[in-house]
């Protein structure tokens, strides 16, 4: 249960611990009405969804005031767990499926997550600029980056390189090469990290985090 989160993040405040604990009954209630998370998968809620989302925070701490866009948030992952972890950053959770955004909006409202904004739209339709984009394997990287690349400010924000943090599994060598070719970006702009260096559970053995630095524009 939620103790899995406390194990890897012992520095959490009492308020953050209470918020992570509150996630399970909220999602359990909603999942009985709308199948947001596979019912067979729900018993692994904290491992497969909350902790997986928080792998991003093991790699990068969002600075105060950062604007973070979660594309294809689904039931609110990775956006909701990250919004709890980084209360001084703003999170914009986007999904094209209205019923999913309805659930996410209710969760954020119930938990009084004032740093969360929900948007029912396709990523390509969004306006505004962001410092970071996060997502959990919405599609192939070469297809995903064109949706959001021009929505990210380039350079550095409060000492941290802006960019995309993408959670995905498997061998990503070919996928990265195709994305670099299509987007005209250098492979040196992409950092690939194994999640099992932070979390020891077998579930994370083939899980990866990609960080694509936003240094250039499409040619």
Tab-separated table of C-alpha atoms in Angstrom:
chain	number	residue	atom	x	y	z
A	1	UNK	CA	0.000	0.000	0.000
A	2	UNK	CA	1.119	3.580	0.585
A	3	UNK	CA	4.035	2.408	2.745
A	4	UNK	CA	5.812	1.631	-0.531
A	5	UNK	CA	5.916	5.359	-1.257
A	6	UNK	CA	7.179	6.223	2.220
A	7	UNK	CA	9.930	3.619	1.823
A	8	UNK	CA	11.500	5.458	-1.103
A	9	UNK	CA	10.567	8.978	-0.001
A	10	UNK	CA	11.107	9.118	3.785
A	11	UNK	CA	11.438	12.913	3.610
A	12	UNK	CA	7.736	13.404	2.817
A	13	UNK	CA	5.813	15.789	5.029
A	14	UNK	CA	2.825	14.587	7.039
A	15	UNK	CA	0.545	16.378	4.591
A	16	UNK	CA	2.113	14.661	1.588
A	17	UNK	CA	1.862	11.274	3.290
A	18	UNK	CA	-1.827	11.891	3.966
A	19	UNK	CA	-2.406	12.847	0.325
A	20	UNK	CA	-0.703	9.739	-1.040
A	21	UNK	CA	-2.683	7.598	1.392
A	22	UNK	CA	-5.922	9.250	0.243
A	23	UNK	CA	-5.293	8.362	-3.402
A	24	UNK	CA	-6.216	4.689	-3.096
A	25	UNK	CA	-9.782	5.016	-1.743
A	26	UNK	CA	-10.491	7.877	-4.160
A	27	UNK	CA	-9.403	5.895	-7.194
A	28	UNK	CA	-11.052	2.738	-5.879
A	29	UNK	CA	-14.378	4.571	-5.694
A	30	UNK	CA	-14.017	6.055	-9.169
A	31	UNK	CA	-12.761	2.827	-10.698
A	32	UNK	CA	-15.958	1.100	-9.622
A	33	UNK	CA	-17.862	3.568	-11.818
A	34	UNK	CA	-15.424	4.182	-14.680
A	35	UNK	CA	-12.691	1.759	-15.678
A	36	UNK	CA	-9.784	4.202	-15.392
A	37	UNK	CA	-7.286	1.550	-14.283
A	38	UNK	CA	-7.550	-2.104	-15.295
A	39	UNK	CA	-9.360	-3.893	-12.485
A	40	UNK	CA	-6.759	-6.670	-12.497
A	41	UNK	CA	-4.034	-4.039	-12.228
A	42	UNK	CA	-5.687	-2.035	-9.473
A	43	UNK	CA	-4.283	-4.222	-6.695
A	44	UNK	CA	-0.864	-2.895	-7.771
A	45	UNK	CA	-2.047	0.730	-7.669
A	46	UNK	CA	0.863	2.142	-5.664
A	47	UNK	CA	3.560	0.103	-7.417
A	48	UNK	CA	2.444	0.359	-11.048
A	49	UNK	CA	0.989	3.849	-11.036
A	50	UNK	CA	2.043	6.046	-8.120
A	51	UNK	CA	5.620	4.855	-7.620
A	52	UNK	CA	6.217	4.528	-11.373
A	53	UNK	CA	5.124	8.157	-11.787
A	54	UNK	CA	7.456	9.250	-9.012
A	55	UNK	CA	10.495	7.814	-10.802
A	56	UNK	CA	10.596	11.214	-12.508
A	57	UNK	CA	11.219	12.885	-9.157
A	58	UNK	CA	14.216	10.629	-8.526
A	59	UNK	CA	15.825	12.038	-11.647
A	60	UNK	CA	14.728	15.685	-11.563
A	61	UNK	CA	13.263	18.062	-8.999
A	62	UNK	CA	10.908	20.560	-10.593
A	63	UNK	CA	11.882	24.103	-9.559
A	64	UNK	CA	9.470	26.402	-7.776
A	65	UNK	CA	7.180	28.027	-10.326
A	66	UNK	CA	7.782	25.455	-13.068
A	67	UNK	CA	4.935	24.838	-15.529
A	68	UNK	CA	4.615	21.092	-16.174
A	69	UNK	CA	2.342	19.629	-18.866
A	70	UNK	CA	1.208	15.995	-18.487
A	71	UNK	CA	0.153	14.750	-21.938
A	72	UNK	CA	-2.254	11.809	-22.124
A	73	UNK	CA	-2.618	11.823	-18.360
A	74	UNK	CA	-5.317	9.117	-18.389
A	75	UNK	CA	-6.305	8.681	-14.762
A	76	UNK	CA	-3.848	11.357	-13.658
A	77	UNK	CA	-0.470	9.685	-14.009
A	78	UNK	CA	2.225	10.833	-13.678
A	79	UNK	CA	0.689	14.270	-12.993
A	80	UNK	CA	-1.205	13.734	-9.730
A	81	UNK	CA	1.623	11.986	-7.803
A	82	UNK	CA	4.080	14.616	-9.066
A	83	UNK	CA	1.775	17.481	-8.077
A	84	UNK	CA	1.746	16.128	-4.513
A	85	UNK	CA	5.538	15.816	-4.554
A	86	UNK	CA	6.086	19.333	-5.942
A	87	UNK	CA	3.375	21.619	-4.495
A	88	UNK	CA	5.179	24.793	-5.633
A	89	UNK	CA	5.106	23.790	-9.313
A	90	UNK	CA	2.025	24.021	-11.558
A	91	UNK	CA	0.746	20.912	-13.339
A	92	UNK	CA	-1.489	20.931	-16.406
A	93	UNK	CA	-3.058	17.503	-16.942
A	94	UNK	CA	-4.302	16.960	-20.477
A	95	UNK	CA	-6.287	14.127	-22.032
A	96	UNK	CA	-8.638	13.916	-25.010
A	97	UNK	CA	-11.038	11.539	-23.220
A	98	UNK	CA	-13.556	13.531	-21.201
A	99	UNK	CA	-14.461	10.852	-18.650
A	100	UNK	CA	-10.819	10.480	-17.655
A	101	UNK	CA	-10.390	14.216	-17.174
A	102	UNK	CA	-13.589	14.251	-15.109
A	103	UNK	CA	-12.064	11.718	-12.717
A	104	UNK	CA	-8.725	13.549	-12.560
A	105	UNK	CA	-10.450	16.861	-11.880
A	106	UNK	CA	-12.463	15.315	-9.060
A	107	UNK	CA	-9.364	13.737	-7.500
A	108	UNK	CA	-7.471	17.050	-7.628
A	109	UNK	CA	-10.449	18.947	-6.196
A	110	UNK	CA	-11.079	16.436	-3.396
A	111	UNK	CA	-7.425	16.568	-2.355
A	112	UNK	CA	-7.310	20.384	-2.662
A	113	UNK	CA	-4.434	20.205	-5.132
A	114	UNK	CA	-4.509	23.860	-6.095
A	115	UNK	CA	-1.466	23.406	-8.333
A	116	UNK	CA	-3.376	21.148	-10.752
A	117	UNK	CA	-5.313	22.293	-13.830
A	118	UNK	CA	-7.172	19.725	-15.969
A	119	UNK	CA	-7.692	20.151	-19.717
A	120	UNK	CA	-9.922	18.042	-21.965
A	121	UNK	CA	-8.112	18.398	-25.293
A	122	UNK	CA	-5.612	16.807	-27.629
A	123	UNK	CA	-2.026	17.858	-27.000
A	124	UNK	CA	-1.770	19.432	-30.468
A	125	UNK	CA	-4.671	21.765	-29.650
A	126	UNK	CA	-3.178	23.202	-26.480
A	127	UNK	CA	-2.042	26.786	-26.241
A	128	UNK	CA	0.495	28.199	-23.825
A	129	UNK	CA	4.124	27.498	-23.014
A	130	UNK	CA	5.630	25.062	-20.543
A	131	UNK	CA	8.969	24.338	-18.901
A	132	UNK	CA	8.563	20.557	-18.845
A	133	UNK	CA	6.391	17.899	-20.435
A	134	UNK	CA	5.817	14.531	-18.724
A	135	UNK	CA	4.083	11.437	-20.050
A	136	UNK	CA	3.787	7.678	-19.687
A	137	UNK	CA	4.351	5.999	-23.082
A	138	UNK	CA	1.506	7.638	-24.976
A	139	UNK	CA	2.962	6.678	-28.358
A	140	UNK	CA	6.281	6.297	-30.182
A	141	UNK	CA	8.692	9.087	-29.319
A	142	UNK	CA	9.007	10.200	-32.968
A	143	UNK	CA	5.246	10.804	-33.031
A	144	UNK	CA	4.972	12.257	-29.552
A	145	UNK	CA	7.653	14.968	-29.780
A	146	UNK	CA	6.089	16.888	-32.702
A	147	UNK	CA	2.910	17.333	-30.649
A	148	UNK	CA	4.622	19.179	-27.838
A	149	UNK	CA	8.110	20.356	-28.896
A	150	UNK	CA	7.096	23.929	-29.743
A	151	UNK	CA	5.117	24.232	-26.518
A	152	UNK	CA	8.280	23.937	-24.397
A	153	UNK	CA	10.474	26.978	-23.786
A	154	UNK	CA	14.088	26.253	-24.637
A	155	UNK	CA	17.113	26.568	-22.378
A	156	UNK	CA	17.263	26.431	-18.609
A	157	UNK	CA	14.697	27.246	-15.897
A	158	UNK	CA	16.149	28.084	-12.474
A	159	UNK	CA	19.264	26.069	-13.198
A	160	UNK	CA	17.446	23.015	-14.618
A	161	UNK	CA	17.392	22.145	-18.336
A	162	UNK	CA	13.863	22.298	-19.725
A	163	UNK	CA	12.582	19.310	-21.639
A	164	UNK	CA	10.498	16.146	-21.857
A	165	UNK	CA	10.428	13.365	-19.250
A	166	UNK	CA	9.030	10.226	-20.846
A	167	UNK	CA	8.364	6.935	-19.035
A	168	UNK	CA	8.610	3.854	-21.236
A	169	UNK	CA	9.803	0.253	-21.164
A	170	UNK	CA	11.976	-2.030	-23.264
A	171	UNK	CA	14.886	-1.433	-25.624
A	172	UNK	CA	14.565	2.156	-26.783
A	173	UNK	CA	17.673	2.462	-28.964
A	174	UNK	CA	15.824	2.352	-32.284
A	175	UNK	CA	12.988	4.556	-31.024
A	176	UNK	CA	15.467	7.217	-29.877
A	177	UNK	CA	17.324	7.095	-33.201
A	178	UNK	CA	14.099	7.571	-35.191
A	179	UNK	CA	13.040	10.484	-32.979
A	180	UNK	CA	16.417	12.195	-33.293
A	181	UNK	CA	16.325	11.849	-37.073
A	182	UNK	CA	12.777	13.161	-37.413
A	183	UNK	CA	13.202	16.052	-34.971
A	184	UNK	CA	16.743	16.994	-36.063
A	185	UNK	CA	18.013	16.813	-32.509
A	186	UNK	CA	21.324	15.437	-31.271
A	187	UNK	CA	21.429	12.105	-29.397
A	188	UNK	CA	23.409	14.010	-26.761
A	189	UNK	CA	20.182	15.820	-25.852
A	190	UNK	CA	18.585	12.552	-24.720
A	191	UNK	CA	19.383	10.953	-21.370
A	192	UNK	CA	18.190	7.379	-20.770
A	193	UNK	CA	17.955	6.122	-17.190
A	194	UNK	CA	16.947	2.724	-15.806
A	195	UNK	CA	14.250	3.006	-13.163
A	196	UNK	CA	15.488	-0.095	-11.339
A	197	UNK	CA	18.478	1.925	-10.130
A	198	UNK	CA	16.018	3.749	-7.837
A	199	UNK	CA	13.370	1.095	-7.124
A	200	UNK	CA	14.271	-2.555	-6.477
A	201	UNK	CA	10.904	-4.184	-7.257
A	202	UNK	CA	11.044	-6.600	-10.257
A	203	UNK	CA	8.295	-4.617	-12.001
A	204	UNK	CA	10.848	-1.917	-12.855
A	205	UNK	CA	13.512	-4.152	-14.430
A	206	UNK	CA	12.768	-3.076	-18.024
A	207	UNK	CA	11.301	0.347	-17.253
A	208	UNK	CA	13.125	3.459	-18.465
A	209	UNK	CA	12.987	7.226	-18.078
A	210	UNK	CA	13.959	9.356	-21.050
A	211	UNK	CA	14.863	13.006	-20.611
A	212	UNK	CA	14.947	14.990	-23.860
A	213	UNK	CA	16.532	18.393	-23.329
A	214	UNK	CA	14.852	21.283	-25.135
A	215	UNK	CA	17.887	22.983	-26.650
A	216	UNK	CA	17.023	23.299	-30.313
A	217	UNK	CA	14.112	23.836	-32.657
A	218	UNK	CA	12.922	21.648	-35.487
A	219	UNK	CA	14.709	22.421	-38.745
